[in-house]
Short mmCIF file of C-alpha atoms and ligand atoms in Angstrom, two decimals:
data_model
loop_
_atom_site.label_atom_id
_atom_site.label_comp_id
_atom_site.label_asym_id
_atom_site.label_seq_id
_atom_site.Cartn_x
_atom_site.Cartn_y
_atom_site.Cartn_z
CA MET A 19 46.50 -74.63 35.43
CA LYS A 20 43.12 -73.06 34.70
CA LYS A 21 42.40 -71.18 31.50
CA ILE A 22 40.47 -67.95 31.09
CA VAL A 23 39.61 -66.50 27.72
CA THR A 24 39.24 -62.71 27.87
CA ILE A 25 37.20 -61.28 25.02
CA VAL A 26 37.87 -57.67 24.02
CA GLY A 27 37.31 -55.63 20.87
CA ALA A 28 36.73 -51.93 21.56
CA ARG A 29 39.04 -49.22 22.93
CA PRO A 30 37.77 -49.08 26.52
CA GLN A 31 38.05 -52.87 26.80
CA PHE A 32 41.75 -52.95 25.98
CA ILE A 33 42.26 -50.37 28.70
CA LYS A 34 40.17 -52.26 31.27
CA ALA A 35 41.75 -55.60 30.36
CA ALA A 36 45.23 -54.18 30.99
CA ALA A 37 44.62 -54.03 34.75
CA LEU A 38 43.69 -57.70 35.22
CA ASN A 39 46.20 -58.92 32.64
CA ARG A 40 48.88 -57.21 34.71
CA VAL A 41 47.74 -58.90 37.94
CA PHE A 42 47.23 -62.36 36.40
CA ARG A 43 50.73 -62.31 34.96
CA ARG A 44 52.31 -60.95 38.12
CA ASP A 45 50.50 -62.92 40.85
CA TYR A 46 48.83 -65.96 39.26
CA SER A 47 51.24 -67.16 36.57
CA ASN A 48 51.39 -70.57 38.27
CA ALA A 49 47.63 -70.99 38.43
CA ILE A 50 45.89 -69.11 35.61
CA ILE A 51 46.55 -68.79 31.89
CA GLU A 52 44.77 -65.81 30.35
CA ASP A 53 44.31 -65.87 26.58
CA ILE A 54 43.09 -62.59 25.13
CA VAL A 55 40.82 -62.72 22.10
CA HIS A 56 40.28 -59.58 19.98
CA THR A 57 37.05 -59.49 17.98
CA GLY A 58 38.31 -56.66 15.76
CA GLN A 59 35.38 -54.33 16.54
CA HIS A 60 37.93 -51.49 16.68
CA TYR A 61 40.77 -51.83 14.21
CA ASP A 62 42.53 -48.49 13.54
CA ASP A 63 45.98 -48.46 15.11
CA ALA A 64 44.97 -45.49 17.31
CA MET A 65 41.83 -47.31 18.48
CA SER A 66 43.43 -50.69 19.13
CA GLU A 67 47.12 -51.63 18.73
CA VAL A 68 48.43 -48.53 20.48
CA PHE A 69 46.96 -49.79 23.76
CA PHE A 70 48.59 -53.22 23.50
CA ARG A 71 51.94 -51.53 22.79
CA GLU A 72 51.84 -48.77 25.38
CA MET A 73 50.10 -50.64 28.20
CA ASP A 74 52.09 -53.86 27.90
CA ILE A 75 49.01 -56.03 27.40
CA ALA A 76 49.71 -59.61 26.29
CA PRO A 77 49.17 -59.83 22.51
CA PRO A 78 45.90 -61.43 21.41
CA HIS A 79 45.88 -65.20 21.16
CA ALA A 80 43.32 -64.83 18.36
CA HIS A 81 42.08 -61.86 16.30
CA PHE A 82 38.84 -62.10 14.33
CA SER A 83 38.91 -58.85 12.31
CA VAL A 84 35.13 -58.55 12.45
CA GLY A 85 35.24 -54.80 11.78
CA SER A 86 32.32 -52.38 11.55
CA GLY A 87 28.70 -53.08 10.65
CA SER A 88 25.14 -52.81 11.89
CA HIS A 89 24.51 -54.25 15.35
CA GLY A 90 23.17 -57.53 14.00
CA VAL A 91 25.89 -58.02 11.42
CA GLN A 92 28.70 -57.10 13.76
CA THR A 93 27.41 -59.14 16.72
CA GLY A 94 26.52 -62.10 14.52
CA LYS A 95 29.97 -62.25 12.92
CA MET A 96 31.59 -62.13 16.34
CA MET A 97 29.39 -64.95 17.61
CA ILE A 98 30.25 -67.24 14.71
CA GLU A 99 33.98 -66.76 15.27
CA LEU A 100 33.80 -66.93 19.06
CA GLU A 101 31.75 -70.12 19.10
CA GLN A 102 34.31 -71.97 16.99
CA TYR A 103 37.13 -70.66 19.10
CA LEU A 104 35.58 -71.49 22.48
CA LEU A 105 34.51 -74.97 21.39
CA ALA A 106 38.09 -75.68 20.38
CA GLU A 107 39.79 -74.08 23.38
CA VAL A 108 37.34 -75.16 26.14
CA PRO A 109 38.39 -72.56 28.74
CA ASP A 110 37.34 -72.74 32.40
CA ALA A 111 35.77 -69.28 32.19
CA VAL A 112 35.22 -66.39 29.80
CA LEU A 113 35.92 -62.83 30.95
CA VAL A 114 34.18 -59.84 29.38
CA TYR A 115 34.27 -56.10 30.10
CA GLY A 116 31.77 -53.29 29.94
CA ASP A 117 28.89 -52.98 27.53
CA THR A 118 29.86 -53.12 23.86
CA ASN A 119 28.70 -55.50 21.16
CA THR A 120 31.88 -57.47 21.83
CA THR A 121 30.83 -57.88 25.48
CA MET A 122 27.40 -59.21 24.65
CA ALA A 123 28.59 -61.49 21.84
CA GLY A 124 31.18 -63.01 24.17
CA ALA A 125 28.70 -63.55 26.99
CA LEU A 126 26.02 -65.07 24.75
CA VAL A 127 28.35 -67.55 23.09
CA ALA A 128 30.10 -68.57 26.29
CA ALA A 129 26.81 -69.09 28.13
CA LYS A 130 25.50 -71.28 25.30
CA CYS A 131 28.72 -73.32 25.40
CA ASN A 132 28.13 -73.76 29.16
CA ILE A 133 31.26 -71.84 30.04
CA PRO A 134 30.94 -69.58 33.11
CA VAL A 135 30.88 -65.89 32.22
CA ILE A 136 32.73 -63.31 34.33
CA HIS A 137 31.55 -59.74 33.82
CA VAL A 138 33.75 -56.88 34.96
CA GLU A 139 31.85 -53.59 35.19
CA ALA A 140 28.58 -55.33 35.95
CA GLY A 141 25.38 -53.79 37.24
CA LEU A 142 25.57 -50.40 35.60
CA ARG A 143 22.32 -49.07 34.27
CA SER A 144 21.38 -45.84 32.54
CA TYR A 145 17.75 -47.04 32.43
CA SER A 146 17.58 -45.94 28.82
CA ARG A 147 17.01 -48.84 26.46
CA THR A 148 17.53 -46.59 23.46
CA MET A 149 21.25 -46.99 24.22
CA PRO A 150 22.67 -50.12 22.60
CA GLU A 151 25.03 -50.36 25.57
CA GLU A 152 22.11 -50.74 28.00
CA ILE A 153 20.85 -53.77 26.11
CA ASN A 154 24.35 -55.25 26.06
CA ARG A 155 24.71 -54.72 29.82
CA ILE A 156 21.40 -56.31 30.72
CA VAL A 157 21.96 -59.39 28.57
CA THR A 158 25.55 -59.84 29.78
CA ASP A 159 24.72 -59.45 33.46
CA HIS A 160 21.90 -61.96 33.30
CA LEU A 161 24.13 -64.55 31.65
CA SER A 162 27.06 -64.10 34.03
CA THR A 163 28.20 -66.29 36.91
CA LEU A 164 30.55 -63.79 38.53
CA LEU A 165 29.54 -60.14 38.37
CA PHE A 166 32.00 -57.48 39.50
CA SER A 167 30.40 -54.12 40.04
CA PRO A 168 32.56 -51.03 40.50
CA THR A 169 29.92 -49.21 42.52
CA LEU A 170 27.34 -49.74 45.24
CA GLN A 171 24.76 -48.35 42.83
CA GLY A 172 25.63 -51.18 40.44
CA VAL A 173 25.18 -53.77 43.18
CA GLU A 174 21.81 -52.30 44.10
CA ASN A 175 20.72 -52.32 40.46
CA LEU A 176 21.51 -56.03 40.24
CA GLU A 177 19.79 -56.80 43.54
CA SER A 178 16.70 -55.04 42.25
CA GLU A 179 16.83 -57.39 39.24
CA GLY A 180 16.83 -60.39 41.57
CA MET A 181 20.53 -61.20 41.73
CA LYS A 182 22.24 -62.50 44.84
CA VAL A 183 24.98 -60.34 46.33
CA GLN A 184 28.05 -62.12 47.65
CA LEU A 185 29.92 -60.39 50.45
CA GLY A 186 33.30 -61.58 51.67
CA PRO A 187 35.37 -64.29 49.99
CA TYR A 188 34.06 -66.39 47.14
CA HIS A 189 32.01 -69.43 48.11
CA ALA A 190 31.20 -72.01 45.44
CA ALA A 191 27.64 -72.36 46.66
CA HIS A 192 26.97 -68.68 46.04
CA PRO A 193 28.47 -67.33 42.89
CA GLY A 194 27.14 -63.88 42.41
CA VAL A 195 27.66 -60.18 42.64
CA PHE A 196 30.73 -58.52 44.12
CA GLN A 197 31.54 -54.87 44.71
CA CYS A 198 35.21 -54.38 44.05
CA GLY A 199 36.01 -50.82 42.95
CA ASP A 200 36.84 -49.84 39.40
CA VAL A 201 39.73 -51.19 37.32
CA MET A 202 39.68 -47.85 35.48
CA TYR A 203 40.69 -46.16 38.72
CA ASP A 204 43.49 -48.71 39.19
CA ASN A 205 44.68 -47.82 35.70
CA ALA A 206 44.42 -44.07 36.18
CA LEU A 207 46.69 -44.39 39.22
CA HIS A 208 49.07 -46.76 37.45
CA TYR A 209 49.48 -44.90 34.14
CA GLY A 210 48.44 -41.34 34.96
CA LYS A 211 51.75 -39.81 35.99
CA LEU A 212 52.70 -36.35 34.80
CA ASP A 213 56.48 -36.50 35.29
CA HIS A 214 57.24 -37.44 31.65
CA LEU A 215 54.77 -35.77 29.34
CA HIS A 216 53.93 -37.77 26.22
CA PRO A 217 55.26 -35.93 23.12
CA SER A 218 51.76 -35.63 21.66
CA VAL A 219 50.53 -33.53 24.61
CA GLN A 220 53.65 -31.43 25.39
CA LYS A 221 52.27 -28.38 23.59
CA TRP A 222 49.24 -28.20 25.88
CA LYS A 223 51.27 -27.96 29.07
CA ASP A 224 50.81 -24.27 29.76
CA GLN A 225 47.60 -23.71 27.86
CA SER A 226 44.06 -23.20 29.08
CA PHE A 227 41.82 -25.58 27.22
CA VAL A 228 38.66 -27.62 27.28
CA LEU A 229 39.08 -31.30 26.40
CA THR A 230 36.23 -33.03 24.58
CA THR A 231 35.40 -36.47 23.25
CA ILE A 232 32.20 -37.26 21.35
CA HIS A 233 31.29 -40.66 19.95
CA ARG A 234 27.79 -41.70 21.07
CA ASP A 235 25.44 -42.45 18.19
CA HIS A 236 22.80 -40.03 19.51
CA ASN A 237 25.32 -37.17 19.26
CA THR A 238 27.27 -38.07 16.12
CA ASP A 239 24.72 -39.58 13.78
CA ASP A 240 22.09 -36.81 13.73
CA PRO A 241 23.59 -33.87 11.75
CA LYS A 242 21.46 -31.27 13.56
CA VAL A 243 22.42 -32.53 17.01
CA LEU A 244 26.09 -32.64 16.10
CA TYR A 245 25.96 -29.15 14.62
CA THR A 246 24.32 -27.77 17.76
CA LEU A 247 26.91 -29.36 20.01
CA LEU A 248 29.85 -28.09 18.01
CA GLU A 249 28.45 -24.60 17.45
CA THR A 250 27.60 -24.16 21.13
CA LEU A 251 30.97 -25.33 22.37
CA ILE A 252 32.96 -23.41 19.73
CA HIS A 253 31.17 -20.26 20.86
CA LEU A 254 31.64 -20.86 24.60
CA THR A 255 35.33 -21.73 24.39
CA ARG A 256 36.01 -18.70 22.17
CA GLN A 257 34.11 -16.40 24.54
CA HIS A 258 36.22 -17.62 27.48
CA GLN A 259 39.46 -17.45 25.49
CA LEU A 260 40.01 -21.16 25.87
CA GLN A 261 41.51 -23.53 23.33
CA TRP A 262 39.31 -26.50 22.48
CA VAL A 263 41.04 -29.86 22.03
CA LEU A 264 39.17 -32.81 20.54
CA PRO A 265 40.82 -36.20 20.03
CA VAL A 266 38.46 -37.34 17.30
CA HIS A 267 36.84 -40.79 17.49
CA PRO A 268 36.41 -42.30 13.97
CA ARG A 269 32.65 -42.19 14.30
CA LEU A 270 32.78 -38.43 14.93
CA LYS A 271 35.28 -37.96 12.10
CA LYS A 272 33.04 -39.77 9.63
CA ASN A 273 30.02 -37.65 10.57
CA MET A 274 31.89 -34.33 10.62
CA GLU A 275 33.42 -34.95 7.22
CA ALA A 276 30.04 -35.79 5.72
CA ASN A 277 28.51 -32.49 6.83
CA ALA A 278 29.24 -29.32 4.81
CA ASP A 279 27.72 -27.01 7.46
CA ILE A 280 30.04 -28.43 10.08
CA GLN A 281 33.02 -28.03 7.77
CA ASN A 282 32.07 -24.35 7.36
CA LEU A 283 31.67 -23.93 11.09
CA LEU A 284 35.13 -25.33 11.73
CA ARG A 285 36.82 -23.31 8.99
CA ASP A 286 36.93 -20.06 11.00
CA ALA A 287 37.51 -21.61 14.42
CA GLU A 288 41.25 -21.31 14.93
CA HIS A 289 41.03 -22.19 18.59
CA VAL A 290 39.58 -25.62 17.77
CA HIS A 291 42.14 -28.44 17.58
CA LEU A 292 40.94 -31.67 16.02
CA ILE A 293 43.56 -34.30 16.74
CA GLU A 294 43.92 -38.05 16.20
CA PRO A 295 42.68 -40.31 19.00
CA LEU A 296 45.36 -40.45 21.67
CA GLY A 297 47.03 -43.34 23.43
CA TYR A 298 45.91 -43.89 27.00
CA VAL A 299 48.88 -42.31 28.79
CA ALA A 300 48.64 -39.15 26.67
CA MET A 301 44.89 -39.01 27.23
CA LEU A 302 45.23 -39.26 31.01
CA GLN A 303 47.82 -36.48 30.93
CA LEU A 304 45.65 -34.22 28.82
CA GLU A 305 42.74 -34.79 31.18
CA GLN A 306 44.88 -33.65 34.10
CA MET A 307 45.97 -30.50 32.25
CA ALA A 308 42.50 -29.47 31.05
CA THR A 309 40.45 -26.67 32.56
CA MET A 310 37.23 -28.57 31.99
CA ILE A 311 36.18 -31.82 30.31
CA VAL A 312 33.14 -32.16 28.06
CA THR A 313 32.33 -35.69 26.94
CA ASP A 314 29.75 -38.33 26.18
CA SER A 315 32.19 -41.14 27.03
CA GLY A 316 31.57 -43.38 30.02
CA GLY A 317 35.27 -43.76 30.72
CA VAL A 318 36.22 -40.12 30.21
CA GLN A 319 33.52 -38.79 32.54
CA LYS A 320 35.00 -40.94 35.31
CA GLU A 321 38.55 -39.94 34.46
CA ALA A 322 37.46 -36.28 34.69
CA TYR A 323 36.42 -37.10 38.23
CA PHE A 324 39.69 -38.91 39.00
CA ALA A 325 41.57 -35.84 37.70
CA GLN A 326 39.29 -33.57 39.77
CA LYS A 327 38.06 -31.64 36.75
CA PRO A 328 34.54 -30.31 36.27
CA CYS A 329 32.72 -32.22 33.57
CA LEU A 330 29.79 -31.63 31.26
CA ILE A 331 28.29 -34.94 30.15
CA LEU A 332 26.71 -34.71 26.71
CA ARG A 333 24.01 -37.23 27.61
CA ASP A 334 20.60 -37.20 29.29
CA THR A 335 21.40 -40.14 31.55
CA THR A 336 24.47 -41.78 32.96
CA GLU A 337 25.23 -45.10 34.56
CA TRP A 338 27.79 -43.30 36.75
CA LYS A 339 25.19 -41.48 38.84
CA GLU A 340 27.40 -40.99 41.86
CA ILE A 341 29.53 -38.45 39.99
CA ILE A 342 26.50 -36.29 39.36
CA ALA A 343 25.56 -36.52 43.04
CA THR A 344 28.90 -34.93 44.03
CA GLY A 345 28.04 -31.80 42.04
CA ASN A 346 31.24 -31.96 39.96
CA ALA A 347 29.63 -33.20 36.74
CA PHE A 348 26.43 -32.24 34.95
CA LEU A 349 24.13 -34.02 32.53
CA VAL A 350 23.57 -31.48 29.76
CA GLY A 351 22.47 -33.70 26.86
CA ALA A 352 22.75 -31.96 23.52
CA ASN A 353 20.79 -28.99 24.84
CA ALA A 354 22.49 -25.68 24.00
CA GLU A 355 20.91 -23.80 26.93
CA LYS A 356 21.92 -26.40 29.51
CA ILE A 357 25.42 -26.58 28.09
CA LYS A 358 25.80 -22.78 28.35
CA GLU A 359 24.40 -22.65 31.88
CA LYS A 360 26.63 -25.40 33.25
CA PHE A 361 29.69 -24.27 31.29
CA GLU A 362 29.39 -20.83 32.95
CA TYR A 363 28.83 -22.46 36.32
CA CYS A 364 31.99 -24.53 35.98
CA MET A 365 34.02 -21.49 34.91
CA GLN A 366 32.83 -19.46 37.88
CA ASN A 367 32.88 -22.01 40.70
CA LYS A 368 35.77 -23.85 42.26
CA MET A 369 34.88 -27.42 43.10
CA ASN A 370 36.72 -28.93 46.02
CA HIS A 371 34.74 -31.92 47.24
CA TRP A 372 35.96 -35.10 45.55
CA PRO A 373 35.22 -38.12 47.76
CA LEU A 374 36.67 -41.48 46.68
CA LEU A 375 33.95 -43.28 44.73
CA TYR A 376 35.69 -46.04 42.85
CA GLY A 377 37.70 -48.03 45.37
CA ASP A 378 41.32 -47.67 46.41
CA GLY A 379 43.17 -48.73 43.27
CA SER A 380 43.13 -52.46 44.10
CA ALA A 381 40.04 -53.52 42.13
CA ALA A 382 42.00 -55.79 39.77
CA GLU A 383 43.68 -57.52 42.72
CA GLN A 384 40.33 -58.12 44.42
CA ILE A 385 38.76 -59.42 41.21
CA ALA A 386 41.69 -61.72 40.44
CA ARG A 387 41.51 -63.22 43.93
CA VAL A 388 37.80 -64.05 43.57
CA ILE A 389 38.36 -65.50 40.09
CA PHE A 390 41.25 -67.62 41.42
CA GLU A 391 39.04 -68.98 44.24
CA PHE A 392 36.20 -69.60 41.81
CA LEU A 393 38.41 -71.54 39.39
CA ALA A 394 40.01 -73.52 42.20
C1 UD1 B 405 31.61 -48.71 20.43
C2 UD1 B 405 30.63 -49.21 21.48
C3 UD1 B 405 30.42 -48.13 22.53
C4 UD1 B 405 31.75 -47.67 23.11
C5 UD1 B 405 32.70 -47.27 21.99
C6 UD1 B 405 34.05 -46.98 22.57
C7 UD1 B 405 28.86 -50.74 20.73
C8 UD1 B 405 27.44 -50.86 20.36
N1 UD1 B 405 29.33 -49.48 20.90
O1 UD1 B 405 31.02 -47.59 19.79
O2 UD1 B 405 29.64 -48.66 23.59
O3 UD1 B 405 31.52 -46.57 23.95
O4 UD1 B 405 32.83 -48.35 21.06
O5 UD1 B 405 34.83 -46.21 21.71
O6 UD1 B 405 29.53 -51.72 20.88
N2 UD1 B 405 35.40 -46.98 13.13
C9 UD1 B 405 36.57 -46.80 12.45
N3 UD1 B 405 37.70 -47.40 12.94
C10 UD1 B 405 37.70 -48.17 14.06
C11 UD1 B 405 36.49 -48.35 14.73
C12 UD1 B 405 35.35 -47.75 14.25
O7 UD1 B 405 36.63 -46.11 11.44
O8 UD1 B 405 38.77 -48.68 14.46
C13 UD1 B 405 34.20 -46.27 12.64
C14 UD1 B 405 33.36 -47.08 11.63
O9 UD1 B 405 32.85 -46.18 10.71
C15 UD1 B 405 32.25 -47.61 12.52
C16 UD1 B 405 32.06 -46.52 13.55
O10 UD1 B 405 33.35 -45.99 13.77
O11 UD1 B 405 31.09 -47.86 11.79
C17 UD1 B 405 31.47 -46.99 14.85
O12 UD1 B 405 32.23 -48.07 15.40
P1 UD1 B 405 31.50 -49.16 16.35
O13 UD1 B 405 32.52 -50.06 16.95
O14 UD1 B 405 30.37 -49.79 15.66
O15 UD1 B 405 30.86 -48.28 17.48
P2 UD1 B 405 31.49 -47.13 18.38
O16 UD1 B 405 30.74 -45.88 18.07
O17 UD1 B 405 32.96 -47.12 18.24
N1 UDP B 406 40.72 -42.62 25.43
C1 UDP B 406 41.97 -42.67 24.86
N2 UDP B 406 42.24 -41.86 23.80
C2 UDP B 406 41.31 -41.01 23.28
C3 UDP B 406 40.03 -40.97 23.86
C4 UDP B 406 39.76 -41.80 24.93
O1 UDP B 406 42.85 -43.42 25.32
O2 UDP B 406 41.62 -40.30 22.32
C5 UDP B 406 40.43 -43.49 26.56
C6 UDP B 406 39.92 -42.74 27.77
O3 UDP B 406 41.01 -42.21 28.50
C7 UDP B 406 39.15 -43.81 28.50
C8 UDP B 406 38.62 -44.68 27.38
O4 UDP B 406 39.38 -44.36 26.23
O5 UDP B 406 40.01 -44.58 29.31
C9 UDP B 406 37.17 -44.41 27.13
O6 UDP B 406 36.79 -45.07 25.95
P1 UDP B 406 35.66 -44.53 24.99
O7 UDP B 406 35.39 -43.11 25.27
O8 UDP B 406 36.06 -44.91 23.61
O9 UDP B 406 34.42 -45.45 25.37
P2 UDP B 406 33.38 -45.50 26.59
O10 UDP B 406 34.15 -45.41 27.88
O11 UDP B 406 32.42 -44.39 26.40
O12 UDP B 406 32.71 -46.81 26.40
#
C-alpha cells in the first residue's frame, strides 16, 4: 500500500478534495491510503464541517486548528504542525489543491521533507502578484512533482515558466505537467442535481434573483470599495425588480458589520437577502436557479459557467480566462460604471454559446490513474 497525505484547510479545498477522495476509495482501496489533514484555516461549521458531512469526505486524520491570522502567522503555524506530522507519517506523496495559504504551507513543508508534492489545479495565473493566491500558486507549482492543470491555458503558463509537459500516461523519467480537466466540473455534475431541492433554497425556486458571493480582500477590506459594490448592486437589482441573495462569507460579514454606512445602506433594502454560507449542494442548486451570478470567487465564476448563467466577476483579472473569451462572463472589478454596463448587457442579451471548457467530468479519474502509476 502507498500512502498519500492530502492537505486541506479552506472551503474550496474540501470541495475539490471530495472528488479524488471518492475515486481513491472506490477504485484504489487496495493500492492507496489517503489520509486527509485539515489545517483549520476555515473553522466555522458552515465553512468546513458541512462539506465533510454532506459530501461524504473521509474525516480528517489530523486537524491542526490553526485558525485565522496574518499571512505569516497563519502560514507559519501551519508549517510547524505539518512538518511534525509529515516527519512522523512519512507518506509517499503529499497532495494539495488550489492556491490558499494551506496549499503553499503544505507544498513548502513537503518539499523540504523530500516528499513529492502533487498539485491539483496547477498552472493558473492571474498575473497579479498583489493577490496572495498568485504567490501561493507560483510557489506551489515550482515545488511540485506532479502538476495537474484543469485548462490548456494553465499548461501553457507552466510551459512558459520552463516546466516540462507530460502527454499520455505517466512515465517515471518525466514527472511533470498534465492537463486533465477540472475536478470542480466533476463535482458539479455529481452533486448538482435539481430533483430534490435542499430545504435552505426551496424558497428561491420560483423567484427571479441575482446570486452574489464576495470574499476577496481587495473587495471586503477597503470600506469605500465595499460600499461602492453594495450600493451599485442594490440599485441595479432593485431597478430590475430582482431579489438579491448573498450567502455571506465570514470575511464579508466582519467588514459589513464594522461599517455604519453599509448598515444604513442595507436597512432600507428589503430585496437584499443576507444568508449564512450554504452547503455545496444548496449552493449548486441556487446557482442553477439564479438569473445572473455576480462574484469574486474563483470557484463560483466557473460554476456560473457550468450552470450556463451570465456572470459579472468583481475582479480586474482572472485565472479562468477562457470563460471571459466565451463572452458569458465579464471582468468588472469594483468599478460602478462597468458593473452597470455589463449588468444591463446580461439582462438584455440571451447567451447561448457554452462550449465545454473543463473536461468531461472524469478529471478525478484521470488524476488518480496518474498518481497510481507514479506511486507504483
Ligand atoms: C481564503 C483564501 C482564498 C480563498 C478563500 C475561500 C488565502 C490567502 N486565502 O480566503 O484564496 O478564496 O479562503 O473561501 O488562503 N473567518 C471566520 N471563520 C472561518 C474562516 C474565516 O470567521 O471559518 C474570518 C476571519 O475573520 C478571517 C477571515 O475570515 O480572518 C479571512 O479568512 P482567511 O482564511 O484568512 O481568508 P479568506 O478570505 O477566507
Ligand atoms: N460555496 C459554497 N457555499 C457558499 C459559497 C460558496 O458551498 O455559500 C462553494 C462554491 O459553490 C464553490 C466554492 O465554494 O464550489 C468556492 O469557494 P470560495 O468562493 O470560498 O473560494 P474560491 O473558489 O474563490 O477560492
